[in-house]
PDB file of C-alpha atoms in Angstrom:
ATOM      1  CA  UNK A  28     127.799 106.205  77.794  1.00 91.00           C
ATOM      2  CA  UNK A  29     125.790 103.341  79.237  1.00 96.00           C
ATOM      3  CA  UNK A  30     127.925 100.714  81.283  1.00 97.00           C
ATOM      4  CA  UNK A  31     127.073  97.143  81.850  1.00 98.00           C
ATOM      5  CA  UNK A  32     129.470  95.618  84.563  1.00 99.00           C
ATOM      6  CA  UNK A  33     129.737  92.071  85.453  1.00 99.00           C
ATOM      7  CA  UNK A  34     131.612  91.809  89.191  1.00 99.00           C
ATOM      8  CA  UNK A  35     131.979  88.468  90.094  1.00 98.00           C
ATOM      9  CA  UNK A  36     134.784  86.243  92.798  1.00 96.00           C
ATOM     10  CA  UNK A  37     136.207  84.910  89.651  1.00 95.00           C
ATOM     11  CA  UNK A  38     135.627  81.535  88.059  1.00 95.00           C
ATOM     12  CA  UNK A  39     132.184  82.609  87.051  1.00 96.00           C
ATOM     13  CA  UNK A  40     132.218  82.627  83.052  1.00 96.00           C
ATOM     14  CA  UNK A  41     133.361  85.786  82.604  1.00 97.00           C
ATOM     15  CA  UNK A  42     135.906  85.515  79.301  1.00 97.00           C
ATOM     16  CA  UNK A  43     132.811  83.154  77.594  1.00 98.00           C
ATOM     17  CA  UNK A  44     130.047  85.991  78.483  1.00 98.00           C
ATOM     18  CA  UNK A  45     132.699  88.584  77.429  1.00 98.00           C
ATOM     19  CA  UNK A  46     133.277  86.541  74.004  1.00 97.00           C
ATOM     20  CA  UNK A  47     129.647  85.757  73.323  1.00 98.00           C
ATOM     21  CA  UNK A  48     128.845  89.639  73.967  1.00 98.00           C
ATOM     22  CA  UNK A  49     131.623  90.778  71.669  1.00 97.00           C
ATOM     23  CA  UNK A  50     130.388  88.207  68.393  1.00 97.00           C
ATOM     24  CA  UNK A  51     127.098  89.910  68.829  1.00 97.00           C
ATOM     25  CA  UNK A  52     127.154  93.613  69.201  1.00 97.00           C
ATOM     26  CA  UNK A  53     128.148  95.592  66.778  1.00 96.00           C
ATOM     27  CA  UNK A  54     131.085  98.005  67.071  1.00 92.00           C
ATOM     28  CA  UNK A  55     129.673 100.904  69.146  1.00 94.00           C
ATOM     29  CA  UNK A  56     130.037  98.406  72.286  1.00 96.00           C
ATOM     30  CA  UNK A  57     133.184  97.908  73.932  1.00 96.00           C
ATOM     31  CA  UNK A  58     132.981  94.336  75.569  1.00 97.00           C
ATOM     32  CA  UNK A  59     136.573  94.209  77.595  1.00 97.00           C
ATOM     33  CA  UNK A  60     137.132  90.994  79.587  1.00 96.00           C
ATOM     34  CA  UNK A  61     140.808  91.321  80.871  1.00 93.00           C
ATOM     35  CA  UNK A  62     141.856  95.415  80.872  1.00 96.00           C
ATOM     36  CA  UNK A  63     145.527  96.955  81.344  1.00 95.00           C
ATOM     37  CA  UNK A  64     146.249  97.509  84.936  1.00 97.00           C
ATOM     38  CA  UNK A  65     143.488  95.493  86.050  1.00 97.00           C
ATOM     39  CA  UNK A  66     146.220  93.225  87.617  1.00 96.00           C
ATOM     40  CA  UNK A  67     147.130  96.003  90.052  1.00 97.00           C
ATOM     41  CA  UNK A  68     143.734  97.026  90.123  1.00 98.00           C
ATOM     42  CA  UNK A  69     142.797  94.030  91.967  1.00 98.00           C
ATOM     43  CA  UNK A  70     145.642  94.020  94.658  1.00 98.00           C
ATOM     44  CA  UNK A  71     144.056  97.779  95.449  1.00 98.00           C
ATOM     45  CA  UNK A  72     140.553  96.553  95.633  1.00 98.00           C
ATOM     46  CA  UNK A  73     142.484  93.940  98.243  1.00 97.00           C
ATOM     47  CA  UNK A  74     144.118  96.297  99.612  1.00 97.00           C
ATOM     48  CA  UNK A  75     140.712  98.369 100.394  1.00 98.00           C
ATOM     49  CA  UNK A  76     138.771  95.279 101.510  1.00 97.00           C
ATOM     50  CA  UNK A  77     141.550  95.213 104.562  1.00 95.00           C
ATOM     51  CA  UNK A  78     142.099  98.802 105.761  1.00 96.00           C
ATOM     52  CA  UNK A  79     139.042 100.468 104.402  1.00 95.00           C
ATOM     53  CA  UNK A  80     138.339 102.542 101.108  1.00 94.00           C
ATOM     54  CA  UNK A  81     139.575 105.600  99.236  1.00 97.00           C
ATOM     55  CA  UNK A  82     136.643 106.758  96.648  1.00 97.00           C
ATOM     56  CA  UNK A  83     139.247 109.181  95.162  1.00 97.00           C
ATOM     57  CA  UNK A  84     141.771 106.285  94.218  1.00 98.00           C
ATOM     58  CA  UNK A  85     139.664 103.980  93.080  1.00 98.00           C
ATOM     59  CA  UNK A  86     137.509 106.563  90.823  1.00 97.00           C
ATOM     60  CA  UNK A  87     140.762 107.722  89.264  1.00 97.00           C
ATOM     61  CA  UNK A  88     142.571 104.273  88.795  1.00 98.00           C
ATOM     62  CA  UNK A  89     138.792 102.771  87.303  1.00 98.00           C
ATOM     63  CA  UNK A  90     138.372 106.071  85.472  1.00 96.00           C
ATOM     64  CA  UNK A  91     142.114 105.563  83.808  1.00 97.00           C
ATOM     65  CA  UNK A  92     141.727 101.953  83.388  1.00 97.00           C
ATOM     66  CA  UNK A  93     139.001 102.108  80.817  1.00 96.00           C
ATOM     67  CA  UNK A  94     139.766 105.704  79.576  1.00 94.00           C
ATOM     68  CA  UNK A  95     140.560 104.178  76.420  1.00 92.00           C
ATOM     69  CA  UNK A  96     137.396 102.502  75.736  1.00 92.00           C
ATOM     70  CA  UNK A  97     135.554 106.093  76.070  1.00 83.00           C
ATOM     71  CA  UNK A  98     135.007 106.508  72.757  1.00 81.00           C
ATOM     72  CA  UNK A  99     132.625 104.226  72.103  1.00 83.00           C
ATOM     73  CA  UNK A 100     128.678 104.224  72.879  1.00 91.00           C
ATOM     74  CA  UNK A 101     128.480 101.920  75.116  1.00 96.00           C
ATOM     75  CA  UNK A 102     131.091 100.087  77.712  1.00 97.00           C
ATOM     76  CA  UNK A 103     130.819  95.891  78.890  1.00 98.00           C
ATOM     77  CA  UNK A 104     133.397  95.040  81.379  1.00 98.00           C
ATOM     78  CA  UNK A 105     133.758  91.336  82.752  1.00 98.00           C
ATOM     79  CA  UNK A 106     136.766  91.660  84.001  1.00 98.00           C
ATOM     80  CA  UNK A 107     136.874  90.302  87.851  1.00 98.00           C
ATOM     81  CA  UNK A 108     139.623  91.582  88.961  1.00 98.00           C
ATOM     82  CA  UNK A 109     138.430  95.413  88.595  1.00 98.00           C
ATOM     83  CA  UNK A 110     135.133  93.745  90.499  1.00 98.00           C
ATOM     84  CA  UNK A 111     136.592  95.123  94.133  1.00 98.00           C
ATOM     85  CA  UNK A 112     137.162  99.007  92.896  1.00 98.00           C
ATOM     86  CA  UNK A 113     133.550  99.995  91.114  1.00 98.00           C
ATOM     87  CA  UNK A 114     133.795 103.651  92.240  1.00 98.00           C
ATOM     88  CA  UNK A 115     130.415 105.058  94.231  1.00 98.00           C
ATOM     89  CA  UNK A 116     129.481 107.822  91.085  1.00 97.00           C
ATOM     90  CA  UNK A 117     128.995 104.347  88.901  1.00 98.00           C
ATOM     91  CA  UNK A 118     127.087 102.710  91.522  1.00 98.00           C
ATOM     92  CA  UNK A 119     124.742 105.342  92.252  1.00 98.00           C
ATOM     93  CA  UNK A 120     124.257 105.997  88.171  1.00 98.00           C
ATOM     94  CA  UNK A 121     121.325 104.540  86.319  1.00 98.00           C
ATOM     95  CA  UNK A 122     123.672 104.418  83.314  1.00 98.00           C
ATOM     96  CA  UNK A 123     125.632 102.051  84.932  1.00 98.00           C
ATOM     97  CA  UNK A 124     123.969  98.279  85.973  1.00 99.00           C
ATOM     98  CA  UNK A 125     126.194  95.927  87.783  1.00 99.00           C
ATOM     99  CA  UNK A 126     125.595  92.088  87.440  1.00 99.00           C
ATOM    100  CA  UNK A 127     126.831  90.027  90.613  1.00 99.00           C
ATOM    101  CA  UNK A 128     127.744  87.068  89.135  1.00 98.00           C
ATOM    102  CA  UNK A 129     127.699  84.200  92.147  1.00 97.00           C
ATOM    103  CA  UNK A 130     127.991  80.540  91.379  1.00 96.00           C
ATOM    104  CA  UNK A 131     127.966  77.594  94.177  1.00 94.00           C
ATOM    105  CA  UNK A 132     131.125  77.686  96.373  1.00 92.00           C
ATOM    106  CA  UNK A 133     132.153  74.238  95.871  1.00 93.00           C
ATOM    107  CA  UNK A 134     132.087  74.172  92.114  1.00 94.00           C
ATOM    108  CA  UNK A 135     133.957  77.451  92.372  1.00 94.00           C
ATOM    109  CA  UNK A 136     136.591  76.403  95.205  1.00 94.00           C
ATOM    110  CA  UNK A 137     137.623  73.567  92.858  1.00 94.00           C
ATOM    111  CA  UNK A 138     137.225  75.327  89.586  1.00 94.00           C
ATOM    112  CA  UNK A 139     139.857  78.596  91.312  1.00 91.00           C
ATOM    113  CA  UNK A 140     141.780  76.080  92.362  1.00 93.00           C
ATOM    114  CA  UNK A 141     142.642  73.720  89.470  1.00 92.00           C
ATOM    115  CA  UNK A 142     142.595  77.541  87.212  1.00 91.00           C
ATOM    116  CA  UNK A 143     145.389  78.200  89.756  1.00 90.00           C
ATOM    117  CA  UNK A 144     147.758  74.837  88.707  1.00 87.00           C
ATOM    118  CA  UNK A 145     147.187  75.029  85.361  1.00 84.00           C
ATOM    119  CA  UNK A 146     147.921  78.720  84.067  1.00 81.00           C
ATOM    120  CA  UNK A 147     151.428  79.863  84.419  1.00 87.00           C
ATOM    121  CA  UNK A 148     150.656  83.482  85.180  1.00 88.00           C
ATOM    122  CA  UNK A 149     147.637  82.276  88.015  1.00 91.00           C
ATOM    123  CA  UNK A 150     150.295  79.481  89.813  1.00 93.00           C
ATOM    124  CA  UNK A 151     152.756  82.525  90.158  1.00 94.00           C
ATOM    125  CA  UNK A 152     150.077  85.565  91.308  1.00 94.00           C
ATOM    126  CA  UNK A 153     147.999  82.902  93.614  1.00 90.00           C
ATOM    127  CA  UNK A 154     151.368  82.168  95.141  1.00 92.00           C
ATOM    128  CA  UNK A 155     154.045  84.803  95.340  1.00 95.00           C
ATOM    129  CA  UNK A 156     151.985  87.850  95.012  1.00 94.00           C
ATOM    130  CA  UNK A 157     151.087  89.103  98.750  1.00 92.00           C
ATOM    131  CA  UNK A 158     147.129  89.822  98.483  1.00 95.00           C
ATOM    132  CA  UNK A 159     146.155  88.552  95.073  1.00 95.00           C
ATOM    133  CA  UNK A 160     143.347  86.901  96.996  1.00 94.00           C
ATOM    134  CA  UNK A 161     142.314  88.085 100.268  1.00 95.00           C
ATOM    135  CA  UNK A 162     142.642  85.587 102.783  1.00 93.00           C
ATOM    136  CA  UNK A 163     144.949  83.866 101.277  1.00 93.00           C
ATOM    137  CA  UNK A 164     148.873  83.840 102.209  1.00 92.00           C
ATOM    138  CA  UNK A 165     152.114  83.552  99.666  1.00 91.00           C
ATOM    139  CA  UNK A 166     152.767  79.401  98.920  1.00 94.00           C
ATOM    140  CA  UNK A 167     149.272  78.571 101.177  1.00 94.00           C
ATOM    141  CA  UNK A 168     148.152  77.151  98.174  1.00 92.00           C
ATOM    142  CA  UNK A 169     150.678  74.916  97.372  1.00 93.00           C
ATOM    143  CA  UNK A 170     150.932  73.776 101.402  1.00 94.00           C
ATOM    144  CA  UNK A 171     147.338  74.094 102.327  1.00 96.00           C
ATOM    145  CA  UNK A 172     145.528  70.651 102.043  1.00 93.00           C
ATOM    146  CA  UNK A 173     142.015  72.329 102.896  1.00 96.00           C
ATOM    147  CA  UNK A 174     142.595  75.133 100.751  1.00 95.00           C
ATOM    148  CA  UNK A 175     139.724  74.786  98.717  1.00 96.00           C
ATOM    149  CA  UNK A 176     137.133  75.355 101.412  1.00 96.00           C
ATOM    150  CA  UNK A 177     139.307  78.666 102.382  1.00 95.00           C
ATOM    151  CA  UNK A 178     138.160  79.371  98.668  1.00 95.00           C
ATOM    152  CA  UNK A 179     134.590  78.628  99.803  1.00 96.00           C
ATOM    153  CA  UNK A 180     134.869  80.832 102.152  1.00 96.00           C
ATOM    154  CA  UNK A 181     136.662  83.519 100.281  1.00 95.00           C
ATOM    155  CA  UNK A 182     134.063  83.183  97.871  1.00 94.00           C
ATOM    156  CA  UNK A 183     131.048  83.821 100.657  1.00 96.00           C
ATOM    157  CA  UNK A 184     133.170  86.982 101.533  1.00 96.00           C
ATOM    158  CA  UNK A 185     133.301  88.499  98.269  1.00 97.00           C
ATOM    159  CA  UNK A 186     129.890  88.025  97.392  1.00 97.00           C
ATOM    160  CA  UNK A 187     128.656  89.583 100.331  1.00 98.00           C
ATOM    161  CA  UNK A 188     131.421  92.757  99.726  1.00 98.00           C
ATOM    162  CA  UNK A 189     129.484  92.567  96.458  1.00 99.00           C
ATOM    163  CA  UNK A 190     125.833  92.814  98.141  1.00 98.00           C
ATOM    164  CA  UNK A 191     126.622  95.164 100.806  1.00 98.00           C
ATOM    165  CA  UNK A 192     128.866  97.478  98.498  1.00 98.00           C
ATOM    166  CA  UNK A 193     127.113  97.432  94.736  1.00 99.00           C
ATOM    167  CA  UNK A 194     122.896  96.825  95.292  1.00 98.00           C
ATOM    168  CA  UNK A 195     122.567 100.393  95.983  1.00 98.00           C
ATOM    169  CA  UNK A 196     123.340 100.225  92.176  1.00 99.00           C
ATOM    170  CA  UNK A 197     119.569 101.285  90.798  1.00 98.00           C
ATOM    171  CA  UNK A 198     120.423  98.421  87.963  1.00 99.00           C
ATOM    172  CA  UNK A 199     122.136  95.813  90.562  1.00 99.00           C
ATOM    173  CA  UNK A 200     120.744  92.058  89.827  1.00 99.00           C
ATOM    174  CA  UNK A 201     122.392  89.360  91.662  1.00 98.00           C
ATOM    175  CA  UNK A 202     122.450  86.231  89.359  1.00 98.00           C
ATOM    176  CA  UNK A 203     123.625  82.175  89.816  1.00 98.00           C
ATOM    177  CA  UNK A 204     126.568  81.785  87.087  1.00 97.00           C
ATOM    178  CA  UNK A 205     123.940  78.871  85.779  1.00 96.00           C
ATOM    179  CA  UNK A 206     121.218  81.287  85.157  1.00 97.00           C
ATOM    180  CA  UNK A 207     123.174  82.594  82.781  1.00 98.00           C
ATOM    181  CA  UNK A 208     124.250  79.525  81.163  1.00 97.00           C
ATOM    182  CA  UNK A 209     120.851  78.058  80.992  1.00 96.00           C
ATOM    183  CA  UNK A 210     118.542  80.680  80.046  1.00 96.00           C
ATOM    184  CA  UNK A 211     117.826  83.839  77.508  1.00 97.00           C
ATOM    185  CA  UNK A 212     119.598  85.726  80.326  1.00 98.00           C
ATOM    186  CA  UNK A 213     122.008  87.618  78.370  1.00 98.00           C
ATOM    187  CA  UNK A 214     119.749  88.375  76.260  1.00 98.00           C
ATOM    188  CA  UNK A 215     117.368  90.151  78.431  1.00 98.00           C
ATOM    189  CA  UNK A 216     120.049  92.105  80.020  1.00 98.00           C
ATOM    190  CA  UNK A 217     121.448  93.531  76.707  1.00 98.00           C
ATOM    191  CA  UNK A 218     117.729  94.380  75.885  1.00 98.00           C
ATOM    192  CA  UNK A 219     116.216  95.659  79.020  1.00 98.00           C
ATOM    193  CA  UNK A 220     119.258  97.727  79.377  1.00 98.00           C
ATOM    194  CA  UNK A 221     120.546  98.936  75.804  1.00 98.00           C
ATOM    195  CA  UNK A 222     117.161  98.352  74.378  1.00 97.00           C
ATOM    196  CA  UNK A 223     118.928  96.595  71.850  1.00 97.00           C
ATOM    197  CA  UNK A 224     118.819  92.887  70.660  1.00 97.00           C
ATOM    198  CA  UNK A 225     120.994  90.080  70.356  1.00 97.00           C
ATOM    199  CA  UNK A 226     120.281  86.195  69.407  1.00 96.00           C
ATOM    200  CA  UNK A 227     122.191  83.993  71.396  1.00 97.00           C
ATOM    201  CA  UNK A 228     122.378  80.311  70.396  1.00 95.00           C
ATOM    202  CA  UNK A 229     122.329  77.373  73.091  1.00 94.00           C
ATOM    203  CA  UNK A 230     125.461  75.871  71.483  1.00 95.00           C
ATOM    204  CA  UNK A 231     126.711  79.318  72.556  1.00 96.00           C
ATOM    205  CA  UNK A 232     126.146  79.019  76.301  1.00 96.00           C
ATOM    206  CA  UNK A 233     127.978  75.251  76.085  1.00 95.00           C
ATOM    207  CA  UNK A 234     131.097  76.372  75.043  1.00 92.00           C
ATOM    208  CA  UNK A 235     133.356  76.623  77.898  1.00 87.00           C
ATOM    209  CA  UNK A 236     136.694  78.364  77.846  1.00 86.00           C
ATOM    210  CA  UNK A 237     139.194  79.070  80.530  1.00 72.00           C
TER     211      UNK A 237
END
């Protein structure tokens, strides 16, 4: 089984590229976006990023979070909040390539934030759930008034996590969330990596979904 996984801060397109992928392979791909227990799996990842990292958790909770998807060919994951727990035996396979997903930190300070007013389920984990985000502390959201450069910021720290951690990856491709947006991108990937093809339509990459 081939896996293509997009890791990313959040914000960064990731249900649209997970949609778009899903109208246009054809059943032996699994294309997950948001995956059971990837909730808790990004409190671990957290977790980790504070007081250091346990390969043998996060290979078993990653290895039982997509179990169920092991029965197809191939496996696409977009889902950000497993981004922090990409066990080492996936980064160091070349059947795995991992797509860092990075956008510009002002756009995404104000996009994470307004994502965090406006979806039930986001107002409650950004606020009440200790280590949702790293850096971030219970109601600071609410009482913060520069909290969106502290998302700046927590952007910059994930992406580097994301360099220093996953570009030993012999597939690992850093890419601005416009690239992808703007260009035969997806396209490529699927084909360079699957060696199989897919037509993606500009009116496609305009559709933008929360």
């Amino acid at each position: 089984m081939k896996k293509l996984i997009f890791v990313s801060a959040g914000r960064c397109g990731t249900t649209r590229i997970a949609q778009i992928l899903k109208e246009y392979l054809p059943v032996e791909f699994s294309v997950q976006h948001q995956m059971p227990f990837s909730r808790l799996a990004n409190i671990i990842g957290n977790v980790f990023f504070y007081c250091g990292q346990s390969e043998k958790i996060k290979s078993k909770l990653y290895d039982f979070i997509i179990a169920r998807y092991y029965q197809e060919k191939h496996f696409i994951c977009t889902d950000p909040l497993t981004s922090m727990i990409i066990p080492r035996e996936y980064i160091n396979s070349k059947d795995v390539c991992i797509v860092h997903i990075f956008r510009e930190p002002k756009e995404f300070a104000k996009s994470f934030f307004c994502f965090s007013r406006e979806k039930s389920k986001s107002f409650i984990a950004h606020n009440f759930i200790p280590l949702w985000q790293i850096g971030i502390w219970p109601i600071e959201n609410l009482i913060n008034k520069n909290i969106q450069k502290k998302y700046s910021e927590i952007m910059e720290l994930k992406n580097k996590y994301f360099e220093d951690n996953y570009s030993f990856n012999p597939n690992y491709i850093k890419v601005d969330m416009d690239k992808i947006f703007n260009s035969n991108f997806l396209e490529n990937k699927i084909f360079n990596f699957f060696n199989y093809n897919i037509s993606v339509t500009d009116k496609d990459l305009t559709i933008k979904v929360n």
